[in-house]
Tab-separated table of C-alpha atoms and ligand atoms in Angstrom:
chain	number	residue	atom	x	y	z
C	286	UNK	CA	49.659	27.006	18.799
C	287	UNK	CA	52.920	25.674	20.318
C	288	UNK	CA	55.762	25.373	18.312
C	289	UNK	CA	59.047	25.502	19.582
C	290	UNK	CA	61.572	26.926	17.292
C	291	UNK	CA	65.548	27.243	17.672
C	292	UNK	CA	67.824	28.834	15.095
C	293	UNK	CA	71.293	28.942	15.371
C	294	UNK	CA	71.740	28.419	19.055
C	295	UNK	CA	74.654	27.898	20.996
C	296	UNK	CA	75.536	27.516	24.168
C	297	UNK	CA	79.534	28.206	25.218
C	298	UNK	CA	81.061	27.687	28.502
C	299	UNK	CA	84.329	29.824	28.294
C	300	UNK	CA	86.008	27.935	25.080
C	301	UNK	CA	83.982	24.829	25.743
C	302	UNK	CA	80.984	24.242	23.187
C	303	UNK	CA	78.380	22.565	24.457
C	304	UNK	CA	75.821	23.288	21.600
C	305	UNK	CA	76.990	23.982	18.698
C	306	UNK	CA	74.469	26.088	16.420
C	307	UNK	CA	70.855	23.767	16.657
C	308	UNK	CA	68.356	24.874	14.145
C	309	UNK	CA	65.210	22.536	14.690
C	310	UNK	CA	61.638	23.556	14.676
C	311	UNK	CA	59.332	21.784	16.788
C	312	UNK	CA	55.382	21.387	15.423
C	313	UNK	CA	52.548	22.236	18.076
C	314	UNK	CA	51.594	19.104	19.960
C	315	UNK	CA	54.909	17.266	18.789
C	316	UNK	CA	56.435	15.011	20.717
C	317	UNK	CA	60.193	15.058	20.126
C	318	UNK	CA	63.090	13.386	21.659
C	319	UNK	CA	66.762	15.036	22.048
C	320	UNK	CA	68.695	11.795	22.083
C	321	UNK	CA	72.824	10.744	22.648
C	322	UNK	CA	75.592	9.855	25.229
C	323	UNK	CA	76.062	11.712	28.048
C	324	UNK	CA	77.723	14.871	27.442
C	325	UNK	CA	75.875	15.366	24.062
C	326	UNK	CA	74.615	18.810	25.081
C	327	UNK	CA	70.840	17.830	25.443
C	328	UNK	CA	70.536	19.270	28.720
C	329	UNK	CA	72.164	21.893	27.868
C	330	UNK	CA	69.963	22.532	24.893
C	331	UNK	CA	66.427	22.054	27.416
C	332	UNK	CA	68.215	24.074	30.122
C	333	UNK	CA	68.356	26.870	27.591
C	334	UNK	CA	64.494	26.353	25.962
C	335	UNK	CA	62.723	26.760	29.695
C	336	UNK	CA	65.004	29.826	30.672
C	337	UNK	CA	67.430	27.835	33.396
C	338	UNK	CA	70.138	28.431	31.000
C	339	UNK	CA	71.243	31.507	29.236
C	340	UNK	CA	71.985	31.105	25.153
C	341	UNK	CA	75.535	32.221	23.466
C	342	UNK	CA	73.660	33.280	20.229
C	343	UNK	CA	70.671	32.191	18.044
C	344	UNK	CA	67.086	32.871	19.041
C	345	UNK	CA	64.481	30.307	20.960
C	346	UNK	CA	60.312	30.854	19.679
C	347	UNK	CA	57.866	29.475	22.074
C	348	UNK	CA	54.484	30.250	20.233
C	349	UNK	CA	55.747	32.521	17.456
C	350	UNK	CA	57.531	34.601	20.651
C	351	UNK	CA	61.246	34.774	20.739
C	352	UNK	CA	61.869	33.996	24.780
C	353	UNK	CA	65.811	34.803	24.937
C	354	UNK	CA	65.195	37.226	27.353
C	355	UNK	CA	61.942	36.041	29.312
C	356	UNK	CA	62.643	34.413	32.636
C	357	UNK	CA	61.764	30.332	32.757
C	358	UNK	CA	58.399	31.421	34.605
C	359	UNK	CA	57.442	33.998	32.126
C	360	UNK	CA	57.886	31.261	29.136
C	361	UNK	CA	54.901	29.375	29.843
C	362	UNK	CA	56.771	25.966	29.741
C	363	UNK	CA	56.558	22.981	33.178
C	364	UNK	CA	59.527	21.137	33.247
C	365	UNK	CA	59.938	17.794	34.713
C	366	UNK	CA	63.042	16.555	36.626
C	367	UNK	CA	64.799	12.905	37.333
C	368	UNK	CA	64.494	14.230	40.609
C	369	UNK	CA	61.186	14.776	40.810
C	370	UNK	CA	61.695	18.055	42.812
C	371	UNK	CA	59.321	17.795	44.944
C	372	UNK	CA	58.432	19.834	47.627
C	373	UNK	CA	58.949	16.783	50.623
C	374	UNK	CA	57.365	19.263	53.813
C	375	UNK	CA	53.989	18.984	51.409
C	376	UNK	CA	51.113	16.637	50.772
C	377	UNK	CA	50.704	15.402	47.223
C	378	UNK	CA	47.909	17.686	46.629
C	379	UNK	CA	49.862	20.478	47.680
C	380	UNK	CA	52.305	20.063	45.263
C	381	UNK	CA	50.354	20.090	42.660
C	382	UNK	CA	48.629	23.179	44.142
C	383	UNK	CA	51.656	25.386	44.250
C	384	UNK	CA	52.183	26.361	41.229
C	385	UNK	CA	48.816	27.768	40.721
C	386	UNK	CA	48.203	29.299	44.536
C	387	UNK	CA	51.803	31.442	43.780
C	388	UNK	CA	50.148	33.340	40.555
C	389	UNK	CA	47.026	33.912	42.967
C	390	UNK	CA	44.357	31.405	41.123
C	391	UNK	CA	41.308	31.108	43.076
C	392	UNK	CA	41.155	28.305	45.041
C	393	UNK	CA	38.086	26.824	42.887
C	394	UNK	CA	40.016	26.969	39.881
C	395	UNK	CA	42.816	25.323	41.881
C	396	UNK	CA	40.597	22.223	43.290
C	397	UNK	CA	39.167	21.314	39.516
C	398	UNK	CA	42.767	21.626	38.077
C	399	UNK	CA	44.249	19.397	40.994
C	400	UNK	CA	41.079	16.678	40.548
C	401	UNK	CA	41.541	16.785	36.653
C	402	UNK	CA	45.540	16.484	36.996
C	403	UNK	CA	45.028	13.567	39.759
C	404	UNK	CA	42.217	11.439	37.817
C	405	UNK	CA	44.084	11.663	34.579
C	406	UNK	CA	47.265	10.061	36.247
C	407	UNK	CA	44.996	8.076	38.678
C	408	UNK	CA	46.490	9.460	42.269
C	409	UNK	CA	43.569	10.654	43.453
C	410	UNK	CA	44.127	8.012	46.602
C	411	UNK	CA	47.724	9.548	47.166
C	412	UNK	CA	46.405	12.994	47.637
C	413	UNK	CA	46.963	13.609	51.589
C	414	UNK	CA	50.053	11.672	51.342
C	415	UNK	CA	53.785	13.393	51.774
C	416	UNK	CA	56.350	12.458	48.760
C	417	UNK	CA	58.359	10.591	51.093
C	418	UNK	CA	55.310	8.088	51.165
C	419	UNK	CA	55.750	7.295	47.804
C	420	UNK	CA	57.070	5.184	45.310
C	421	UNK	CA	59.651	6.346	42.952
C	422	UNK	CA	56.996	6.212	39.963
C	423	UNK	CA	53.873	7.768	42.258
C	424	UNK	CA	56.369	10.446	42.899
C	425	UNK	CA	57.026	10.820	39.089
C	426	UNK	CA	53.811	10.622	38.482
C	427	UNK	CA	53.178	13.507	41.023
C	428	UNK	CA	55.378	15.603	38.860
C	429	UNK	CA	53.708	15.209	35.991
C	430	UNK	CA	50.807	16.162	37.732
C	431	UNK	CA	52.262	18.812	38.696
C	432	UNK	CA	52.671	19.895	34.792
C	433	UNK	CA	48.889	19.402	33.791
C	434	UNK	CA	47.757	21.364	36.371
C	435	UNK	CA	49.807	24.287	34.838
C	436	UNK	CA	48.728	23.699	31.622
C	437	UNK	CA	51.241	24.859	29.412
C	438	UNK	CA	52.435	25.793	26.272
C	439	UNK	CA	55.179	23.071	26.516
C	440	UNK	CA	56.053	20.087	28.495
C	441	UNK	CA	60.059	19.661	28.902
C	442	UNK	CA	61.072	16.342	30.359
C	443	UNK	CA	64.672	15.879	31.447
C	444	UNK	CA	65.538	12.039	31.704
C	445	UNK	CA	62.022	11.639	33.894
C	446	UNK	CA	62.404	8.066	34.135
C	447	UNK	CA	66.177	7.211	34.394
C	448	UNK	CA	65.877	7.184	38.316
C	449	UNK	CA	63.458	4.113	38.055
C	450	UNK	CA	63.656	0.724	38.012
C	451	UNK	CA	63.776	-1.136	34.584
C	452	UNK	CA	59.809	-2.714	34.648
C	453	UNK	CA	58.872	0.585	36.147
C	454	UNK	CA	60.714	2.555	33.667
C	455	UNK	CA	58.537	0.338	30.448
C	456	UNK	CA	55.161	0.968	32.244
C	457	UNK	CA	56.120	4.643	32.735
C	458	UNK	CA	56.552	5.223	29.273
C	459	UNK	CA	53.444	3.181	28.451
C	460	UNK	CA	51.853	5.672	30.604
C	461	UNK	CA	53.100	8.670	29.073
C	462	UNK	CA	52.084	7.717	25.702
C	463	UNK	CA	48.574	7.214	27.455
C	464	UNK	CA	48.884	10.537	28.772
C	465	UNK	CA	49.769	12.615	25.500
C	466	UNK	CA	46.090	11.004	24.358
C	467	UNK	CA	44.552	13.104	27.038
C	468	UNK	CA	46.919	15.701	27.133
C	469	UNK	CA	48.319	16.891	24.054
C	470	UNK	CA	51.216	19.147	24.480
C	471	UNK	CA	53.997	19.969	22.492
C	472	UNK	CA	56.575	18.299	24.451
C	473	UNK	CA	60.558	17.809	24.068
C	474	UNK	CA	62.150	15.076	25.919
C	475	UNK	CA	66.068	14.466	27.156
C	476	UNK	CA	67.177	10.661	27.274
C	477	UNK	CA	70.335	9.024	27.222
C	478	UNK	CA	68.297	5.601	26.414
C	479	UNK	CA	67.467	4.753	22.452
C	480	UNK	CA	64.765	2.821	23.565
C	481	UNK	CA	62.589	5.530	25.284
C	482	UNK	CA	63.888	7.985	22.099
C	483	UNK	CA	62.204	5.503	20.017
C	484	UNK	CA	59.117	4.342	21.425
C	485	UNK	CA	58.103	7.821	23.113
C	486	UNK	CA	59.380	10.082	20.013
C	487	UNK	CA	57.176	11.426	17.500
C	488	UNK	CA	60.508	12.804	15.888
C	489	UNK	CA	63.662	12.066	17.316
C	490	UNK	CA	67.257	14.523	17.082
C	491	UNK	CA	70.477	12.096	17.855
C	492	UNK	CA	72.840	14.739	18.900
C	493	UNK	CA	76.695	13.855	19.574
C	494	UNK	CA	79.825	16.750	20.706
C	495	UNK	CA	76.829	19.665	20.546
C	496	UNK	CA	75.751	19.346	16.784
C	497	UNK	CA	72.447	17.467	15.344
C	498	UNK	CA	73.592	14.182	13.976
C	499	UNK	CA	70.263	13.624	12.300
C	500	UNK	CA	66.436	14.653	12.760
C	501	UNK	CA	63.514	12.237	11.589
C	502	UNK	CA	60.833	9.438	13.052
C	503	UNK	CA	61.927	6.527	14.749
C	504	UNK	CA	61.597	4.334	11.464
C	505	UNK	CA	63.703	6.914	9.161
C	506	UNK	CA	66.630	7.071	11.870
C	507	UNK	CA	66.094	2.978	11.738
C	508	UNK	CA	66.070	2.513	8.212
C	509	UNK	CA	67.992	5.433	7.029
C	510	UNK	CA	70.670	6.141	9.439
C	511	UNK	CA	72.724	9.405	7.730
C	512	UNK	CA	75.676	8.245	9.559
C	513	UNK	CA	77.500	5.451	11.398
C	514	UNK	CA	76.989	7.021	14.423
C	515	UNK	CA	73.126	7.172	14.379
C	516	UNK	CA	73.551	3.905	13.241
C	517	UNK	CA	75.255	2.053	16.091
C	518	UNK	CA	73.512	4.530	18.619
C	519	UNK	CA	69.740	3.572	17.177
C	520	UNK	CA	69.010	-0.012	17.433
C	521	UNK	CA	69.778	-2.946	19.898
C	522	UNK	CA	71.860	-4.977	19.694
C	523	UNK	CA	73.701	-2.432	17.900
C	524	UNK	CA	74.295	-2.401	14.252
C	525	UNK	CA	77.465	-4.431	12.792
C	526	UNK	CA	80.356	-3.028	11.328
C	527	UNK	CA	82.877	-4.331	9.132
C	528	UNK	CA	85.434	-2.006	6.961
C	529	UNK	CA	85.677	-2.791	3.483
C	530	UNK	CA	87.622	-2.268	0.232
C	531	UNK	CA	85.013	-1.630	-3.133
C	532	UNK	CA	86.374	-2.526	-6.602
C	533	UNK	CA	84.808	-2.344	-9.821
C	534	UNK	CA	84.509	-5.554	-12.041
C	535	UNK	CA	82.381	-4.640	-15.154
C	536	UNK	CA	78.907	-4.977	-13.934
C	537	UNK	CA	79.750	-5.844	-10.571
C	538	UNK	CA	81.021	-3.903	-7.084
C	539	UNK	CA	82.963	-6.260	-4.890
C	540	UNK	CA	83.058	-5.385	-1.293
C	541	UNK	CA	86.054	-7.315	0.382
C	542	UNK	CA	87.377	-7.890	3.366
C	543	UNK	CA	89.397	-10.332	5.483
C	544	UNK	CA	87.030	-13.504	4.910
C	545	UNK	CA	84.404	-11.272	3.572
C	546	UNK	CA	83.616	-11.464	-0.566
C	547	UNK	CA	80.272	-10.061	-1.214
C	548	UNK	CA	79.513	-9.212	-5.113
C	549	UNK	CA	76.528	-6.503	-5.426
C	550	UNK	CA	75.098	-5.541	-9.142
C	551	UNK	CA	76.443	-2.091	-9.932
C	552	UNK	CA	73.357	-0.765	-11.577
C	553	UNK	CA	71.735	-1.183	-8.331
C	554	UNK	CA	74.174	0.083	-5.780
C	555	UNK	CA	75.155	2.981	-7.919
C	556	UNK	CA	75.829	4.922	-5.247
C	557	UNK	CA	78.836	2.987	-4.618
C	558	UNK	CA	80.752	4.023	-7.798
C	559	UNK	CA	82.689	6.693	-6.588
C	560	UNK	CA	83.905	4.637	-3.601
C	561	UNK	CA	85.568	2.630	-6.192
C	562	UNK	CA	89.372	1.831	-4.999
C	563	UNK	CA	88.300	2.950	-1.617
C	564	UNK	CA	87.582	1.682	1.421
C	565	UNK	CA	84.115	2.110	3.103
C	566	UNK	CA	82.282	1.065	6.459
C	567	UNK	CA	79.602	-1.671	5.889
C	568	UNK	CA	76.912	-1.662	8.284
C	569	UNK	CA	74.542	-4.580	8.785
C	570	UNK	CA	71.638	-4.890	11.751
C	571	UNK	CA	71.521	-8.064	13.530
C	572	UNK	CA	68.310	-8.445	12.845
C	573	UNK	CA	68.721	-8.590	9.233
C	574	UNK	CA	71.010	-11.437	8.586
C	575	UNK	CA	69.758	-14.897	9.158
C	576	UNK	CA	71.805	-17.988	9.265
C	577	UNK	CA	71.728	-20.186	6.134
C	578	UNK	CA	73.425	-20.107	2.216
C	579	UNK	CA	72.655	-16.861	0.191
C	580	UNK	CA	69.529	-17.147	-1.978
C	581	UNK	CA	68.827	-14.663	-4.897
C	582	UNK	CA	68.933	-10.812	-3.147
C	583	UNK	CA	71.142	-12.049	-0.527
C	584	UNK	CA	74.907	-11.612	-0.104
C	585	UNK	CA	76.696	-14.689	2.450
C	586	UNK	CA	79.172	-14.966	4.468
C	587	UNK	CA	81.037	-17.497	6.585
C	588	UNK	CA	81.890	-17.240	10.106
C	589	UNK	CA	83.046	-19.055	13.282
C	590	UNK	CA	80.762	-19.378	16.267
C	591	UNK	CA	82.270	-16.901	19.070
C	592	UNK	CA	79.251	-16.881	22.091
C	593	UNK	CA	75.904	-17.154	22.216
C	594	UNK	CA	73.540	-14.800	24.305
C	595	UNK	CA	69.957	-16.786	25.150
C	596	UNK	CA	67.287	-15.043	25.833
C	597	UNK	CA	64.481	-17.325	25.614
C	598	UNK	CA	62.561	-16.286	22.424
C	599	UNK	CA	65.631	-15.623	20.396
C	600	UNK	CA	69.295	-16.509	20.849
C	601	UNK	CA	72.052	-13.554	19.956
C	602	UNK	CA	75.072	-14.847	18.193
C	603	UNK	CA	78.297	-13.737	18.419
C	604	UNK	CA	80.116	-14.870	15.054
C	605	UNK	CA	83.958	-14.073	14.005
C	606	UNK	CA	84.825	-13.240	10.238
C	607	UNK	CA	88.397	-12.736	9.879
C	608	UNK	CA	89.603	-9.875	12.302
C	609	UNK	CA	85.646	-8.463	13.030
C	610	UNK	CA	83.230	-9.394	15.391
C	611	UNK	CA	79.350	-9.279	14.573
C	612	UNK	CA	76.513	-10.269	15.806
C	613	UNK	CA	73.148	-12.267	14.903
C	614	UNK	CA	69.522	-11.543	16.227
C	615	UNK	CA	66.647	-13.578	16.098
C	616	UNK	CA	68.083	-17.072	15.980
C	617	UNK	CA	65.856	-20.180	17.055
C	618	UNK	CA	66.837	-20.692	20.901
C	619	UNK	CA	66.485	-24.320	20.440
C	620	UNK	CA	69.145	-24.296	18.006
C	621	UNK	CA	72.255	-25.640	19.545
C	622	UNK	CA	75.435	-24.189	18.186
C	623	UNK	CA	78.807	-25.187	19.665
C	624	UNK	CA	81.122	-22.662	20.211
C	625	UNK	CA	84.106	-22.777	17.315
C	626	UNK	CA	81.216	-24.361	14.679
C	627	UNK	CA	81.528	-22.778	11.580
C	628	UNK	CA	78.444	-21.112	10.318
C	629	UNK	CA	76.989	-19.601	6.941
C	630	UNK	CA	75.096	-16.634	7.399
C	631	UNK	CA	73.156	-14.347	4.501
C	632	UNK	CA	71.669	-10.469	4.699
C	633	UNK	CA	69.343	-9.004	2.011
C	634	UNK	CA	70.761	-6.678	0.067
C	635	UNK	CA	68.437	-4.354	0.488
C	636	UNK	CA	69.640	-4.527	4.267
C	637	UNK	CA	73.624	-3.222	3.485
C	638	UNK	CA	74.321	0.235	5.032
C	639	UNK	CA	77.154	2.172	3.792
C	640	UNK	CA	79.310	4.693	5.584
C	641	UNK	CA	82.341	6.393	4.942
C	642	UNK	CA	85.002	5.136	6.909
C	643	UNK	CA	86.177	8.252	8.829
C	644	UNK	CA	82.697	8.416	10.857
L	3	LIG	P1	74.159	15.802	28.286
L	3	LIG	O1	72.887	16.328	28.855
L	3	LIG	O2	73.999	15.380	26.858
L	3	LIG	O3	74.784	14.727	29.112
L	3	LIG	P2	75.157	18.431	28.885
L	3	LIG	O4	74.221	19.282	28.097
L	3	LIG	O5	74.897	18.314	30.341
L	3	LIG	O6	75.214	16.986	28.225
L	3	LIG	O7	76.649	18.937	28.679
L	3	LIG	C1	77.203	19.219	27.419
L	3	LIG	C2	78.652	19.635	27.560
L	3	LIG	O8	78.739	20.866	28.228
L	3	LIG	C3	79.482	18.654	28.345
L	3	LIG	O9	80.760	18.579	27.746
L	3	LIG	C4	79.580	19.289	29.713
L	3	LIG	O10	80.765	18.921	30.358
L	3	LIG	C5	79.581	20.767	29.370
L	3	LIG	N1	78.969	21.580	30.442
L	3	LIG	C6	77.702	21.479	30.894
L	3	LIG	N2	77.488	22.380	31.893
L	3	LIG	C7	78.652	23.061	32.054
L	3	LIG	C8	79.090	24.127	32.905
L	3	LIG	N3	78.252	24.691	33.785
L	3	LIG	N4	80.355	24.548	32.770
L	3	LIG	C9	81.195	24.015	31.855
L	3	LIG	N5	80.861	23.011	31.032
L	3	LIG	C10	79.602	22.527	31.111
């Protein structure tokens, strides 16, 4: 068993924080994503799990065994780089022989690990070569090898596939998913990139300034973002935002805006009562308003056509209402829509997302 447990740690550099008190437990054989913009503290927070980087307080468990104090080879973890860090003076199979020859395995031991590592990832033809002889995704792939052949307790990635090319970045992560089939290893993975966060992550932690914005699967952080920065960070395009003032009309909250109206039932949205007289931060996906009048569990809206983004199987449409900007996915590219038209657009209201306005 695997699991990788934090409580309470923090990292400090002088007065800056750069993780601020994570407490997150990670099952055996989870795969989990630390996701946010640069400067979030996620490499901080991997730094400190393999040992590169010494913890301010809290404890890290790898295994039931608090490793504060074990050095990053003693923890049983394999860490992948962007870099790859390879060794460049030595063949492929080489590399992946390293680790084991410098704890003394015998060589036999070392040859079956190597094959295994190199059929699993298919470079058995790349053995004899030198990384420079590589592509950046054989070399990446080299690294991983490198990982199996250790066979650890825990597989830490740190943005593995940010140094590669966009179509070679989607077949890489195809191929890691393939590989946690064969291989499966608790594993915690850094990105900057919501997309690989989403489609590698069994669970996913958004992290922003140090702190945890919100832990859950792909689909909760989708569906149930717990704030409006999870919300535009999760989700492309990103989420739409318009401020808005609630009032209470007898059965009836009425969310208002410059050019927006939009009545909701208040035994449904009862949750909004105490933002009565208040002002709140609506939040609707592009994907979940279509053009076209309101129909039963819809609220509408009117805009002005601003731009139009084409894309071949959908168009994205930029719309004005009043002072905001939002945005419209999956509209028919054939449709032709001048720029200036006005335009009627609806959302479900199942689809409304509500913030508070200070996030
Ligand atoms: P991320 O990986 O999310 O981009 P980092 O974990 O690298 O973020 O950094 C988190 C914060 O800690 C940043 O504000 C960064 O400037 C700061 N930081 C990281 N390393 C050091 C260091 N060695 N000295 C001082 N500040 C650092």
């Amino acid at each position: 068993m695997a699991e990788v447990v934090l409580t309470s740690v923090r990292k400090s550099y002088g007065h800056i924080v750069a993780v601020k008190d994570i407490s997150l437990e990670i099952k055996d054989r989870e795969f989990v994503v630390l996701v946010g913009p640069s400067g979030c503290g996620k490499s901080t927070t991997l730094r400190m799990i393999a040992g590169l980087e010494e913890i301010s307080s809290g404890t890290i468990a790898i295994g039931g065994r608090v490793v504060n104090h074990l050095q990053p080879k003693d923890r049983d973890i394999a860490m992948v780089f962007q870099n790859y860090a390879l060794y460049q003076h030595m063949s492929v199979h080489d590399n992946l022989a390293f680790g084991l020859r410098n704890r003394h395995v015998p060589e036999a031991e070392i040859a079956a690990a190597v094959n295994r590592a190199a059929r699993i990832l298919s470079i058995e033809p790349l053995l004899d070569r030198r990384p420079r002889q590589l592509s950046g995704g054989q070399q990446q792939r080299v690294a991983l090898g490198r990982c199996i052949v250790r066979n650890p307790k825990v597989f830490l990635f740190d943005e593995p596939l940010s140094n590669l090319d966009a179509q070679l970045r989607a077949q890489m992560r195809l191929e890691l998913k393939e590989l946690r089939l064969r291989v499966p290893t608790t594993s915690i993975f850094v990105t900057h990139d919501q997309v690989e966060a989403m489609t590698l992550g069994d669970r996913i932690v958004v992290m922003k300034d140090g702190i945890v914005q919100q832990v859950g699967t792909p689909l909760e952080l989708y569906r149930r973002p717990a704030n409006r920065f999870v919300a535009s960070f999760i989700g492309s395009p990103s989420m739409n935002f318009i401020n808005v003032n609630v009032t209470a009309h007898g059965g009836t909250f009425i969310l208002a805006a410059q050019d927006v109206h939009l009545e909701l039932p208040a035994a449904r949205f009862a949750n909004l009562g105490p933002c009565a007289g208040q002002s709140i931060c609506l939040g609707m996906r592009p994907q979940s308003i279509r053009l076209g009048a309101p129909t039963n569990n819809d609220v509408g809206f009117n805009g002005t056509v601003l731009v139009s983004e084409q894309l071949g199987d959908e168009q994205i449409l930029a719309i004005r209402i009043g002072p905001n900007e939002i945005r419209i996915a999956g509209i028919d590219p054939d449709l032709a829509l001048s720029v200036g038209s006005q335009i009627e657009a609806a959302v479900g209201m199942d689809h409304l997302h509500f913030f508070a306005n200070s996030e």
